[in-house]
Short mmCIF file of C-alpha atoms in Angstrom, two decimals:
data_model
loop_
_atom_site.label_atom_id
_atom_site.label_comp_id
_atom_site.label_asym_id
_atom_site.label_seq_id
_atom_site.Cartn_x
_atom_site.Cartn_y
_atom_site.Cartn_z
CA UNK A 141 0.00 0.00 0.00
CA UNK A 142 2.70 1.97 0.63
CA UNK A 143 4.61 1.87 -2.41
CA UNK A 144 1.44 2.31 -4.37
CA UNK A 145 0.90 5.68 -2.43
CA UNK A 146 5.11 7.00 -3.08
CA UNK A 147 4.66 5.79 -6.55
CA UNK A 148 1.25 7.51 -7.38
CA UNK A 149 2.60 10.66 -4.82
CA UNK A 150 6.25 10.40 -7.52
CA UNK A 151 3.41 10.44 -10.49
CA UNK A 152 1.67 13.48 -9.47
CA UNK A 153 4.88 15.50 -8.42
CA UNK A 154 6.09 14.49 -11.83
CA UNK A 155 2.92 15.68 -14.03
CA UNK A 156 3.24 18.74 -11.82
CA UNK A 157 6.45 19.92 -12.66
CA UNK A 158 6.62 19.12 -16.82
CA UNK A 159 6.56 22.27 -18.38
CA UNK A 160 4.07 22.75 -20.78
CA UNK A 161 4.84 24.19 -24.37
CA UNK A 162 7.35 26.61 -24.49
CA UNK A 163 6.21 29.76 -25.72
CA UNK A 164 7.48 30.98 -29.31
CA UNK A 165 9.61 33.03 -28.81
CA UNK A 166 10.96 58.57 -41.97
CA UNK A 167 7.98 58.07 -44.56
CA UNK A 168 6.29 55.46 -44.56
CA UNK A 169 6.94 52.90 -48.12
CA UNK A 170 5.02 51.91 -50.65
CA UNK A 171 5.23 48.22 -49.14
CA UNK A 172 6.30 48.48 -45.34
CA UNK A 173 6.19 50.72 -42.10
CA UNK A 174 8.77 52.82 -41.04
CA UNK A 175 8.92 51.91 -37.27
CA UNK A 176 10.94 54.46 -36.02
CA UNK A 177 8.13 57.31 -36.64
CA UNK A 178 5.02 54.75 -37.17
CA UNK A 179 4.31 57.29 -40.31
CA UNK A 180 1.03 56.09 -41.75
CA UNK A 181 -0.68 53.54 -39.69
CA UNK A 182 1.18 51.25 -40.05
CA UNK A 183 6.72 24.26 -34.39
CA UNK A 184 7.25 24.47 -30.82
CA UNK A 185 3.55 24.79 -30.40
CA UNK A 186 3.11 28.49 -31.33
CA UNK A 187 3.24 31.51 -29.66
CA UNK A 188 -0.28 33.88 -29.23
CA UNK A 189 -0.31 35.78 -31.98
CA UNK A 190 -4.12 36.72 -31.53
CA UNK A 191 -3.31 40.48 -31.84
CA UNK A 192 -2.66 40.28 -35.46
CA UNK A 193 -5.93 40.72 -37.10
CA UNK A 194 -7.69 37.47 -38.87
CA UNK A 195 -4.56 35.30 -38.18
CA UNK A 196 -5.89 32.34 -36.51
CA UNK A 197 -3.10 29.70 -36.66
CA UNK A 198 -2.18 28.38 -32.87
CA UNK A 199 0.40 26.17 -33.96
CA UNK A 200 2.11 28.54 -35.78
CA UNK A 201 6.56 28.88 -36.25
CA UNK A 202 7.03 32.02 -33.81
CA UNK A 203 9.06 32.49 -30.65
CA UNK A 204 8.75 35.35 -28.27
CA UNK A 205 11.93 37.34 -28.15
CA UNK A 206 12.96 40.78 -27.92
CA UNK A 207 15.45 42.75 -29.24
CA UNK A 208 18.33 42.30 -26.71
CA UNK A 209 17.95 38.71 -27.55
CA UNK A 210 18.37 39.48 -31.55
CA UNK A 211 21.60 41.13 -31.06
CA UNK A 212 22.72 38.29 -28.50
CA UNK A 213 21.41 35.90 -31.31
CA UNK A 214 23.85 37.93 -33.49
CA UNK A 215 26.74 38.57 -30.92
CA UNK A 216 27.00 34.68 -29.97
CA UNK A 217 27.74 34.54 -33.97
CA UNK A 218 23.78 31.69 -33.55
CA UNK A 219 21.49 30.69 -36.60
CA UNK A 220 18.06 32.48 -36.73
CA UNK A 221 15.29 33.59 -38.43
CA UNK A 222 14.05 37.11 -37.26
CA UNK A 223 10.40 38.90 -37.48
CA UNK A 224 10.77 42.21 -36.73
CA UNK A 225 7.11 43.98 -36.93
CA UNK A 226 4.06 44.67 -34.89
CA UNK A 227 0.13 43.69 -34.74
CA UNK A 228 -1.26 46.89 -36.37
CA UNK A 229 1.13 47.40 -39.40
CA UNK A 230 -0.96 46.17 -42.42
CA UNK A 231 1.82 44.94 -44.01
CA UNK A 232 2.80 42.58 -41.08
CA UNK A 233 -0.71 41.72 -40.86
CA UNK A 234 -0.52 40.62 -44.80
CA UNK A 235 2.72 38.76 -44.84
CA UNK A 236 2.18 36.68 -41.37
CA UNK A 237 0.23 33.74 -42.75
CA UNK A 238 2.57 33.76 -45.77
CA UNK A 239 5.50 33.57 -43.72
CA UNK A 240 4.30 31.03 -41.06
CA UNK A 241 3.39 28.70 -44.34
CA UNK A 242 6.59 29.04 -45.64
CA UNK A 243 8.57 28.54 -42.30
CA UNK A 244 5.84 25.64 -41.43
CA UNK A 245 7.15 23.95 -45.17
CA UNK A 246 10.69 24.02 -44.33
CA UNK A 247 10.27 22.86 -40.88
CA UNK A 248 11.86 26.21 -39.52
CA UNK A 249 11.31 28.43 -35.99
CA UNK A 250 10.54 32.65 -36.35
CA UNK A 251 12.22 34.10 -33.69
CA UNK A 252 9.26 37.21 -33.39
CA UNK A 253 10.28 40.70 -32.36
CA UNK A 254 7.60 42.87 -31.58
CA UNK A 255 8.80 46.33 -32.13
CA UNK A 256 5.63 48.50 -30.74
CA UNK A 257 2.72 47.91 -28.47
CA UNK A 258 -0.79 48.46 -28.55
CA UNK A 259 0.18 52.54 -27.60
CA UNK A 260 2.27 52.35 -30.75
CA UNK A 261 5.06 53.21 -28.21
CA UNK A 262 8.73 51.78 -29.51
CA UNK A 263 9.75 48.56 -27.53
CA UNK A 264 13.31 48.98 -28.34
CA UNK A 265 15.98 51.90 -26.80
CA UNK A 266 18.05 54.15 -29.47
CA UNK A 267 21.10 52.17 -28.33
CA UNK A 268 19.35 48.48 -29.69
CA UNK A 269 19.05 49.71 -32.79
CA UNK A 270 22.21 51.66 -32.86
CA UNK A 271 23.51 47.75 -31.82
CA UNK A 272 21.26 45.92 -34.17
CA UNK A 273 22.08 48.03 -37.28
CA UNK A 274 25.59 47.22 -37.65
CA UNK A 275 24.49 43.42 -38.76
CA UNK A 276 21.36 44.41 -40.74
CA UNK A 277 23.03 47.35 -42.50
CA UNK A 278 23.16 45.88 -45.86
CA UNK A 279 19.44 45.04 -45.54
CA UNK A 280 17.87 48.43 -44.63
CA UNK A 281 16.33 50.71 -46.38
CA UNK A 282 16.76 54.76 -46.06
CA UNK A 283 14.10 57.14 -45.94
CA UNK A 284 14.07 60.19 -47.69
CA UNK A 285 16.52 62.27 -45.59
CA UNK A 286 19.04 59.17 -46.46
CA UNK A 287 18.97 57.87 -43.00
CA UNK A 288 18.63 54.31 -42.43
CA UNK A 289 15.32 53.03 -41.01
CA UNK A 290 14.09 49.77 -39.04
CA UNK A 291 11.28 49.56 -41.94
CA UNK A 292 8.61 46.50 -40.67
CA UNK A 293 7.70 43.72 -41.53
CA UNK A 294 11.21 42.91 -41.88
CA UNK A 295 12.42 39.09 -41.58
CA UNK A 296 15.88 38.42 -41.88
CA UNK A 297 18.15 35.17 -41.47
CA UNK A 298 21.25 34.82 -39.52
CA UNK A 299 23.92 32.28 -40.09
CA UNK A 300 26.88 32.02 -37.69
CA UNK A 301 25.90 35.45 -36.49
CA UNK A 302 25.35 37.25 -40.31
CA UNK A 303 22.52 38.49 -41.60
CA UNK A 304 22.66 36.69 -44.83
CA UNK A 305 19.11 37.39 -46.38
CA UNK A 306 16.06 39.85 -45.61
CA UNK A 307 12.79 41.53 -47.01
CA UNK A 308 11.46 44.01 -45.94
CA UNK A 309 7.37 44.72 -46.27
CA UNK A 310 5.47 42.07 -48.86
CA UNK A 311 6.21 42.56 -52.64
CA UNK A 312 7.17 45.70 -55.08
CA UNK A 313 4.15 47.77 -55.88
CA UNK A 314 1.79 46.33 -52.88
CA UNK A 315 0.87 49.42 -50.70
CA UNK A 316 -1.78 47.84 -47.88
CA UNK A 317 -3.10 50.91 -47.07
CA UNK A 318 -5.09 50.81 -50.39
CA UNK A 319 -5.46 47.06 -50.61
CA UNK A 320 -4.79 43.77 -49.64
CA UNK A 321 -2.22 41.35 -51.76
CA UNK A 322 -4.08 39.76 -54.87
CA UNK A 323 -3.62 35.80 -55.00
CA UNK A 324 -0.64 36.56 -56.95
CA UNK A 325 1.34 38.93 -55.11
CA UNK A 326 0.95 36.25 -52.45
CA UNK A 327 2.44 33.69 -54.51
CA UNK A 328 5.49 35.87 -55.29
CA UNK A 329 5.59 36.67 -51.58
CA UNK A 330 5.75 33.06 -50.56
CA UNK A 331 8.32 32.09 -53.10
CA UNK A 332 10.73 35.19 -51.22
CA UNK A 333 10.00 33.47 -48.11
CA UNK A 334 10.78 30.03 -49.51
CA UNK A 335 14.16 31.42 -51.12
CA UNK A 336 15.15 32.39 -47.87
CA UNK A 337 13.79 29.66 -45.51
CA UNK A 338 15.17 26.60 -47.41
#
């Protein structure tokens, strides 16, 4: 009786303590956001990525991060796939479901940094991106002043600590502020994502 009792007690302590799913972690373009002013208005289970308007997928490729981790991700010279973007930029909105497909296809984890919040308000410091831009540099786009810009969405990979492909928004000529991708601007979006995720 007594071993029963340790061994169902050694069960329940057991169940107790196994973690659940981990939790995945300027002007404004004619096909992305520029974060830094907000001009315009703009497999491991998935993290909730309810806030994005009509994207429903719960087991979807992201990972919560942040972006001290992408410049650690960078810095400890690590393989990645970064998201930067945020919930109300229409262009994120657009290119999510593409980009989870894509990632889903070649069996591949988003690491997902959310840039604003609800308030819009920056969720980075001046010296992040100052850190981040040194690795992304060949990848970003300037606005009209010549300055370089975090533009959103903007996914880039990272091999051995180099940024070694990124796009930034959906596809030439898409401007979601006036529509939403046809069937085959989201064909030539997915085949970017493909390019860079195989």
């Amino acid at each position: 009786m007594k071993k029963r009792l340790l061994l169902l007690l050694a069960c329940a302590l057991l169940t107790a303590c196994t973690s659940t799913k981990p939790e995945k972690a300027g002007e404004p373009s004619e096909n992305y956001c520029n974060d830094e002013t907000n001009a315009g208005t703009c497999g491991l289970g998935g993290m909730d990525m309810s806030d994005y308007d009509g994207f429903q997928d719960r087991d979807n490729v992201f990972v919560k991060s942040d972006m001290a981790e992408a410049i650690q991700l960078f810095q400890n010279k690590k393989d990645a796939i970064l998201y930067f973007g945020f919930p109300d930029c229409p262009w994120c909105i657009e290119a999510l479901p593409i980009m989870d497909e894509s990632a889903k296809a070649h069996k591949k984890t988003i690491y997902y940094i959310q840039t604003r919040n609800k308030n819009k308000k920056l969720l980075y410091s001046e010296a992040q991106k100052k850190a981040l831009f040194p690795y992304v540099d060949a990848f970003l786009k300037t606005d009209k002043k010549g300055e370089k810009k975090l533009y959103v969405p903007f996914v880039v990979v990272v091999k051995k600590g180099k940024a070694i492909k990124a796009n930034i928004g959906t596809v030439e000529g898409h401007d979601a502020h006036e529509r939403k991708m046809n069937e085959k601007e989201k064909r030539q979006l997915r085949k970017i994502y493909d390019a860079m995720f195989e």
